[in-house]
Coordinates of C-alpha atoms and ligand atoms in Angstrom, one line a residue:
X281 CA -18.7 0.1 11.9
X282 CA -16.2 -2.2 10.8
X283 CA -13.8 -3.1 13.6
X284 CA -10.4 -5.1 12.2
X285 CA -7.8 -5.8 15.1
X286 CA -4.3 -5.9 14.3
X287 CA -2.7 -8.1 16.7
X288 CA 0.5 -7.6 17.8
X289 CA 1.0 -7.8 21.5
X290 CA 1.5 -4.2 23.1
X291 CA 1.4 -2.7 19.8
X292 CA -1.7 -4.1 18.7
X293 CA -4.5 -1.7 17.3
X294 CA -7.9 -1.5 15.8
X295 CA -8.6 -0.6 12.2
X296 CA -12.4 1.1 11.9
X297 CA -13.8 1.2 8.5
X298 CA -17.6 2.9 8.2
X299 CA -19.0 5.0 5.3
X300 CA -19.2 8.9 6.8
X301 CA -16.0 8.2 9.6
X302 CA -14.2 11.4 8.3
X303 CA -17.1 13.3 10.0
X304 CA -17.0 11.4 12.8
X305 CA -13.3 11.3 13.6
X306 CA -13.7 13.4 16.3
X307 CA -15.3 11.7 18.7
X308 CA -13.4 8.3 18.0
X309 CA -10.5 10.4 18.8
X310 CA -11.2 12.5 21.1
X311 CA -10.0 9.9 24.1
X312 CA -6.4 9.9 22.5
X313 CA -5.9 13.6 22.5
X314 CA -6.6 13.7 26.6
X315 CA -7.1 17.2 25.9
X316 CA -3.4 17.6 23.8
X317 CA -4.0 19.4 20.3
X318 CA -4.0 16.4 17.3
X319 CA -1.4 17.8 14.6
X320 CA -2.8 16.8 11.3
X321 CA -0.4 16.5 8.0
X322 CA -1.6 16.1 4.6
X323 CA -1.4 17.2 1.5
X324 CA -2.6 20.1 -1.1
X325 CA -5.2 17.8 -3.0
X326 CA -6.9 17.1 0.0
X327 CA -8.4 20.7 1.6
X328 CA -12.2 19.5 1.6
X329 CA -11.2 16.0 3.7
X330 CA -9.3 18.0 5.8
X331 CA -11.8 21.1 6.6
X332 CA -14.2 18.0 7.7
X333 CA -11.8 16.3 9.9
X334 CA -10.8 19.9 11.8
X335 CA -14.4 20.5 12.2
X336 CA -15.4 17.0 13.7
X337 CA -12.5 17.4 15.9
X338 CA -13.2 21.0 17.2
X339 CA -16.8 19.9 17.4
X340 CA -15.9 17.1 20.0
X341 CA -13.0 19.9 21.8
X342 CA -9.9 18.9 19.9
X343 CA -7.8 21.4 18.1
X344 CA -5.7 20.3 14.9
X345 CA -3.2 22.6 13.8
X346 CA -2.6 21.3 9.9
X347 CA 0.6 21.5 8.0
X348 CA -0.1 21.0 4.0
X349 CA 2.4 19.5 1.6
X350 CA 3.0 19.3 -1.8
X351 CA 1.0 16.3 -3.6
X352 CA 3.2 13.9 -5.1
X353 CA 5.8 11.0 -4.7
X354 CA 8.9 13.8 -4.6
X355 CA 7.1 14.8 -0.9
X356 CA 8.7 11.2 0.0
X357 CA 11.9 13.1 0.3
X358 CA 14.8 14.0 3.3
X359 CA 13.8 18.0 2.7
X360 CA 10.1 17.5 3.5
X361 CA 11.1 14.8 6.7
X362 CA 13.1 18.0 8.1
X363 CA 10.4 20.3 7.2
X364 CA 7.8 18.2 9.0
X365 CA 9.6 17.6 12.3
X366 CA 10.4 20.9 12.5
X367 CA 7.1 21.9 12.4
X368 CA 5.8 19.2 14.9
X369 CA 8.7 20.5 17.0
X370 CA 7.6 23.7 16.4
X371 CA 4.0 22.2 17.6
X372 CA 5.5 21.4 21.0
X373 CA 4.4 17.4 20.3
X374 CA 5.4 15.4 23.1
X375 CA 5.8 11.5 22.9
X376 CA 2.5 10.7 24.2
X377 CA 0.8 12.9 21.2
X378 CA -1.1 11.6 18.4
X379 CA -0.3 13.5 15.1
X380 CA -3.0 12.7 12.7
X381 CA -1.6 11.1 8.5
X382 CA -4.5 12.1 6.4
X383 CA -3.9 11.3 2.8
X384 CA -2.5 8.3 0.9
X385 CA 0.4 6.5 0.9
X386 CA 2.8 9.3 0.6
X387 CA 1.4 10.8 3.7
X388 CA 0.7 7.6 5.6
X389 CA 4.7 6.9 4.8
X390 CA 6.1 10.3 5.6
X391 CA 4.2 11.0 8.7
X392 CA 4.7 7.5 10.2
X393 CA 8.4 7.7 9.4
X394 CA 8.6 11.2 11.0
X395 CA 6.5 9.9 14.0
X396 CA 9.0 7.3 14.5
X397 CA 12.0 9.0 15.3
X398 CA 10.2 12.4 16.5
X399 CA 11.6 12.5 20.4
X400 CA 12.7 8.8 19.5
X401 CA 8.9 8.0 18.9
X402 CA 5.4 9.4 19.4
X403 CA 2.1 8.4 18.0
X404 CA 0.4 8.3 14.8
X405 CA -3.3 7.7 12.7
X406 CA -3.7 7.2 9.9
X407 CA -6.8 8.1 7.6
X408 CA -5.9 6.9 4.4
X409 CA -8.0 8.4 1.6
X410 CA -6.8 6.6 -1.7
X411 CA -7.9 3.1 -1.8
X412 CA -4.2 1.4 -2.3
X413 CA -3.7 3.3 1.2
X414 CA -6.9 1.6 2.9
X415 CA -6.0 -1.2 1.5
X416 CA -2.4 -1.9 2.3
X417 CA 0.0 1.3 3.4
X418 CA -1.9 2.6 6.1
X419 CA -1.7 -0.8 7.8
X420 CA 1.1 -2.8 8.9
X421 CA 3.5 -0.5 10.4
X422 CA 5.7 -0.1 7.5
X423 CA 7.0 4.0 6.7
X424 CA 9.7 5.5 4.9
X425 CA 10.9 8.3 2.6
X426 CA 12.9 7.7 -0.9
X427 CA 16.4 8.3 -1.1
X428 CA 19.0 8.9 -4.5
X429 CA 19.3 4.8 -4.1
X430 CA 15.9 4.4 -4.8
X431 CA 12.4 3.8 -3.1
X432 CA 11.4 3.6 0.4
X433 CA 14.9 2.9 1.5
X434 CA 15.5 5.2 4.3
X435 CA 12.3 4.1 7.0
X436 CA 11.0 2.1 9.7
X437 CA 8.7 0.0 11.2
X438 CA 6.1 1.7 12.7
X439 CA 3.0 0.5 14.1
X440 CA -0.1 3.2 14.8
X441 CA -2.5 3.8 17.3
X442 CA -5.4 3.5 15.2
X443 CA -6.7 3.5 11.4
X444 CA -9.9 5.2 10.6
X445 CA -10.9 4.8 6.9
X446 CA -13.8 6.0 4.8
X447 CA -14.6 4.5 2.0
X448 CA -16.8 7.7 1.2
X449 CA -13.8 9.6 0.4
X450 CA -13.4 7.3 -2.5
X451 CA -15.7 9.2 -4.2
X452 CA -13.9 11.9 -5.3
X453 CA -10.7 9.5 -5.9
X454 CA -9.8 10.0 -9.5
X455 CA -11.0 6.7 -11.3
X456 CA -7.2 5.5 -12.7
X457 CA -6.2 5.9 -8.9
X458 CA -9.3 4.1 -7.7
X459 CA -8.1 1.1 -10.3
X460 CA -4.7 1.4 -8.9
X461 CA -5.6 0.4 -5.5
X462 CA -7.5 -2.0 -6.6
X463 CA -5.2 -4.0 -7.9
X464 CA -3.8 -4.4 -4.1
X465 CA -7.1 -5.9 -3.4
X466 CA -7.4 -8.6 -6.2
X467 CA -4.0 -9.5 -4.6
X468 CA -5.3 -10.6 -1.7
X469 CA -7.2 -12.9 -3.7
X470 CA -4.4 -14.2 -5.5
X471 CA -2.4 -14.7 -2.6
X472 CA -4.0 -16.9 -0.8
X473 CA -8.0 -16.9 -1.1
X474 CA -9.5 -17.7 -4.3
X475 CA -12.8 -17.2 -3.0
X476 CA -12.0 -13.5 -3.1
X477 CA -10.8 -13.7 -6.4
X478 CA -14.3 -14.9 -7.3
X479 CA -15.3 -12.4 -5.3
X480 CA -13.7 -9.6 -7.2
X481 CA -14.5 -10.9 -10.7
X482 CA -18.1 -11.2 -9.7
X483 CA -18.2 -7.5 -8.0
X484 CA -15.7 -5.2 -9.5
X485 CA -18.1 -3.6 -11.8
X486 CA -20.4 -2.8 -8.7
X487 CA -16.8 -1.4 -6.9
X488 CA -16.0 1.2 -9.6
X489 CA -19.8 2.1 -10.0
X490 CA -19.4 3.5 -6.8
X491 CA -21.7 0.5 -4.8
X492 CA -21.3 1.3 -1.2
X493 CA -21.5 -2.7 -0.2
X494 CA -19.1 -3.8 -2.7
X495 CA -16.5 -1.2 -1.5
X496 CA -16.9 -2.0 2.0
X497 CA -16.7 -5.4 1.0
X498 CA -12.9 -5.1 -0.9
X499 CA -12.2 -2.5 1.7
X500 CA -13.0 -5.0 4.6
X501 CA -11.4 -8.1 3.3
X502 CA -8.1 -6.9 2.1
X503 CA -7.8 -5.2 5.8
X504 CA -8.5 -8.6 7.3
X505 CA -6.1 -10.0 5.1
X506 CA -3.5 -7.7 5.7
X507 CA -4.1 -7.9 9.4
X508 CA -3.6 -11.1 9.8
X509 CA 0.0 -11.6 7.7
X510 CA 0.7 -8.8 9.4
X511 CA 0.2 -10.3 12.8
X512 CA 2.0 -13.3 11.9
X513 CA 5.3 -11.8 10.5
X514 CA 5.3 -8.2 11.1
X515 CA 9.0 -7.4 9.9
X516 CA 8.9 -9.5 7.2
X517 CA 11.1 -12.4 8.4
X518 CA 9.2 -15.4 8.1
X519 CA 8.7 -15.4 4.4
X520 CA 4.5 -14.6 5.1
X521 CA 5.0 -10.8 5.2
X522 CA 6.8 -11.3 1.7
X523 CA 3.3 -12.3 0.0
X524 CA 2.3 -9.4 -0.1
X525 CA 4.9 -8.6 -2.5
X526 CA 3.3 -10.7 -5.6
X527 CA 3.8 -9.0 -8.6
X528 CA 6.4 -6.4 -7.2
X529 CA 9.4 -8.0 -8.5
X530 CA 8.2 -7.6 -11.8
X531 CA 6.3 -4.3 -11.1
X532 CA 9.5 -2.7 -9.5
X533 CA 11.7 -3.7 -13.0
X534 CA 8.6 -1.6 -14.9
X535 CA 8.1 1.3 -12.8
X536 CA 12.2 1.6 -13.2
X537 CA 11.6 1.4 -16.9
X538 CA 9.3 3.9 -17.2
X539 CA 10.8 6.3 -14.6
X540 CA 8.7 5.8 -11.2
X541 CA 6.5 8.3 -13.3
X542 CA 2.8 8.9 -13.9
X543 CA 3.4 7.0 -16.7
X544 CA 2.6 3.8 -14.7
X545 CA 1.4 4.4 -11.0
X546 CA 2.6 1.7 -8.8
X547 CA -0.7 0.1 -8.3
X548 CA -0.7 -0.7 -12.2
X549 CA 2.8 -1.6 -12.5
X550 CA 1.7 -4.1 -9.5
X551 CA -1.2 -5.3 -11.8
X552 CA 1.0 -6.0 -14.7
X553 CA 3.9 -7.3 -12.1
X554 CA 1.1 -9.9 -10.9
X555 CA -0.2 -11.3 -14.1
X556 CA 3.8 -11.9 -15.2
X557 CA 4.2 -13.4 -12.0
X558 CA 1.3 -15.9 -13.1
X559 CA 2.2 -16.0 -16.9
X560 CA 6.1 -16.9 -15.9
X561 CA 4.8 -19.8 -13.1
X562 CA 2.7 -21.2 -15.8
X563 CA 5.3 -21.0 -18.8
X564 CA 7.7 -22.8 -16.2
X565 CA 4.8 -25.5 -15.6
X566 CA 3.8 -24.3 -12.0
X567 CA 0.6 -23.4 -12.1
X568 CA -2.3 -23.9 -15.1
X569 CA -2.5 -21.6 -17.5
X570 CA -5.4 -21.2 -17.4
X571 CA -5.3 -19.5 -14.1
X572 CA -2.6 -17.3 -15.5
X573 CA -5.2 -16.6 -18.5
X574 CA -7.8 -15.6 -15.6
X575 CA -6.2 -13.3 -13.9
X576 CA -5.1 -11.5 -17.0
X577 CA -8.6 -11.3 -18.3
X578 CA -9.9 -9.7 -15.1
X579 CA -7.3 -7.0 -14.8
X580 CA -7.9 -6.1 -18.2
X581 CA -11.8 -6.1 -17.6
X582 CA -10.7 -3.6 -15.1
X583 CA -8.9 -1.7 -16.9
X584 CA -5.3 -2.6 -15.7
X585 CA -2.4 -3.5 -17.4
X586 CA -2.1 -7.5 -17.9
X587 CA 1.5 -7.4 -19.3
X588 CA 4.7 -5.6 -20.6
X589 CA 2.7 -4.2 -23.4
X590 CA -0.2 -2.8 -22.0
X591 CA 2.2 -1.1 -19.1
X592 CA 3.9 0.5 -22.0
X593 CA 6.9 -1.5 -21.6
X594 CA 9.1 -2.4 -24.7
X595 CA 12.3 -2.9 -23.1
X596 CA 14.1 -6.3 -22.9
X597 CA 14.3 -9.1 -20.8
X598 CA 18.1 -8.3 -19.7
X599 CA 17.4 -4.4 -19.3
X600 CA 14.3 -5.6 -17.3
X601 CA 16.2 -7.7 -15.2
X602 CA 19.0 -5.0 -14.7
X603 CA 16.1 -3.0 -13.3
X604 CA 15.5 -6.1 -11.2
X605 CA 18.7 -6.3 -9.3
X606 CA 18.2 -3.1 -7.7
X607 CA 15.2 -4.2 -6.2
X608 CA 16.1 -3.4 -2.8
X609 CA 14.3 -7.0 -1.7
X610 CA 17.5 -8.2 -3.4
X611 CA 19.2 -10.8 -0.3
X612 CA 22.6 -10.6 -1.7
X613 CA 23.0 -12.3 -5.1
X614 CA 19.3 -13.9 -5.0
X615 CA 16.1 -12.3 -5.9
X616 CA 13.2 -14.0 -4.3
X617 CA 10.2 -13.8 -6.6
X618 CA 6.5 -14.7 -5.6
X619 CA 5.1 -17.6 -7.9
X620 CA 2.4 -19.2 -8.2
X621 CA 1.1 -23.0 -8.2
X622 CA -2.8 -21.7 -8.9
X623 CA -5.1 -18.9 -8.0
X624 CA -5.1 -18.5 -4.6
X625 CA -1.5 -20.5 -4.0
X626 CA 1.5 -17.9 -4.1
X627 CA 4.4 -18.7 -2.6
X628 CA 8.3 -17.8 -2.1
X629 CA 10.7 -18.9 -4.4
X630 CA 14.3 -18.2 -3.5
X631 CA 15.8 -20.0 -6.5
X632 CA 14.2 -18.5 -9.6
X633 CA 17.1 -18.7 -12.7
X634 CA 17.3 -14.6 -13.7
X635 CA 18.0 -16.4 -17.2
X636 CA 15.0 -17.7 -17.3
X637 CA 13.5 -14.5 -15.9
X638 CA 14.8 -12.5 -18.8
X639 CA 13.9 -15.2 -21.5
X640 CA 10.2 -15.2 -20.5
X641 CA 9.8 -10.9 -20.8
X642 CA 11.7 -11.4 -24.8
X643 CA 9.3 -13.9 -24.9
X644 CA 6.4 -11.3 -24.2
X645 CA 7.5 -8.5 -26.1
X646 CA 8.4 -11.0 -29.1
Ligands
LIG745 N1 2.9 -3.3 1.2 C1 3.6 -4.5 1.6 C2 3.6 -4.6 3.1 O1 3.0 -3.9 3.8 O2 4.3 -5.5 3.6

């Protein structure tokens, strides 16, 4: 077993990664439920998971009651945060119980934001089971449903008590979802470690054969990467937090375009975002284009979009900046964008001309 600690003073927690955890859930958390049933939420794609995470629990004396939702981004919604407490109400939760997120990131989101203001706070854990959710949403605290507005603009920050993630469950992940994620881990690469980047152009053929190492591998990395940003800016204030944000400026301006639809999942508009994040740094003479031409060619060895076109995007550079504006990481009038001075070196850049923005995307579609 895997142990990654989040650190962040009485808040702190441990992330446990380990091929076969869903069976063993039980007795990890077993000493949280201090004999107190452990609600579990998740959703309708998921019945198998969840008939092995009731049965490690009863086996080690823990009873889950399970609520099932629909699948889906639209479960993200007001209607299913009133249905959920409800039922938690309904469960008799108290503050001090754990209720149990097991699903991806639409799960991880809902149940954490509902946990958050249930009795103004009880506990949560997550078991993500898509990679983007191992790899990003189920740790670091951040939850939320969607509103009219827009996307995760009604949440809050909040931390849970554990994260237990199998990257077995990965096996019956649907392979463009498995790609999806994925392209949160080459991020981490990107960011700030061009070793993993290697890393991940040497092993991602191994990762979608399945390869047990090379999963726990990505898996184990991107945790520890995410851990430790977290730790260091946990609301996002610094600027570090905001890294991991590379290519969703551009990302958020395509999934707008094509309707937040299954046209383009987030993790491949987040691809696409990230290679025009390096394409743009290099056009404006920040960063080597051949670095921009790397990162291209391994999200398209992937499998990933590596630009407007292959997202399915035809739309201009205005009406991709209008999309832009909305961003709701928008401070004011500014949009800070995540560039890039090489592989490996992102950073924040709070000045970024929307003219040029919007000349660089005609220039892609040209
Ligand atoms: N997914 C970005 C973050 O957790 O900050």
């Amino acid at each position: 077993m895997t142990t990654i600690s989040v650190a962040l003073g009485a808040r702190s927690y441990d992330v446990r990664i380990e091929p076969g955890l869903l069976a063993r859930a039980g007795e990890v958390l077993a000493p949280l439920s201090r004999g107190r049933p452990m609600p579990i939420v998740t959703d309708t794609n998921l019945a198998a998971h969840c008939e092995t995470l009731v049965a490690s629990l009863a086996a080690a004396g823990v009873s889950a009651p399970v609520l099932t939702l629909p699948a889906g981004e639209s479960t993200k919604s007001w209607a299913q945060l009133e249905a959920l407490t409800d039922w938690l109400l309904a469960q008799g939760v108290v503050r001090s119980d754990h209720v149990i997120a097991l699903g991806g990131g639409v799960i991880g989101d809902l149940v954490g934001f509902a946990t958050s203001i249930l009795k103004r706070g009880c506990n949560f854990v997550q078991i993500p089971t898509t990679l983007l959710a191992q790899v990003d949403s189920s740790v670091g605290g951040k939850t939320a449903i969607n509103s009219k507005a827009g996307k995760n603009l009604i949440g809050a920050f909040h931390q849970p008590a554990v994260v237990l993630i199998d990257p077995q469950v990965l096996d019956t992940l649907p392979q463009r979802e498995l790609r999806a994620g994925y392209a949160e881990v080459a991020k981490y690469g990107l960011i700030d470690d061009a070793g993993f980047f290697a890393w991940c152009e040497g092993n991602a053929a191994a990762l979608f054969a399945g390869d047990p190492q090379a999963r726990a591998h990505a898996i184990g990395h991107s945790v520890a990467a995410k851990a430790r940003i977290v730790a260091a800016d946990e609301r996002e204030t610094t600027g570090t937090r905001a890294l991991l944000n590379l290519g969703h400026t551009f990302g958020h301006a395509l999934e707008a375009e094509t309707g937040f639809s299954d046209k383009l999942l987030h993790g491949e508009a987040v691809a696409a975002g990230m290679a025009l994040a390096f394409a743009f740094s290099a056009e404006q003479g920040l960063c080597p284009a051949e670095d921009a031409a790397r990162v291209a060619a391994h999200l398209r060895a992937v499998g990933l979009p590596d630009g407007l076109a292959a997202a399915g995007v035809t739309a201009d550079g205005a009406t991709l900046v209008g999309h832009m504006l909305h961003d709701k990481k928008m401070e004011g009038s500014t949009l800070p964008f995540l560039l890039a001075r090489a592989i490996g070196r992102t950073y924040l850049d709070k000045t970024v001309d929307l003219e040029k923005v919007a000349a660089f995307l005609d220039g892609q579609t040209a």
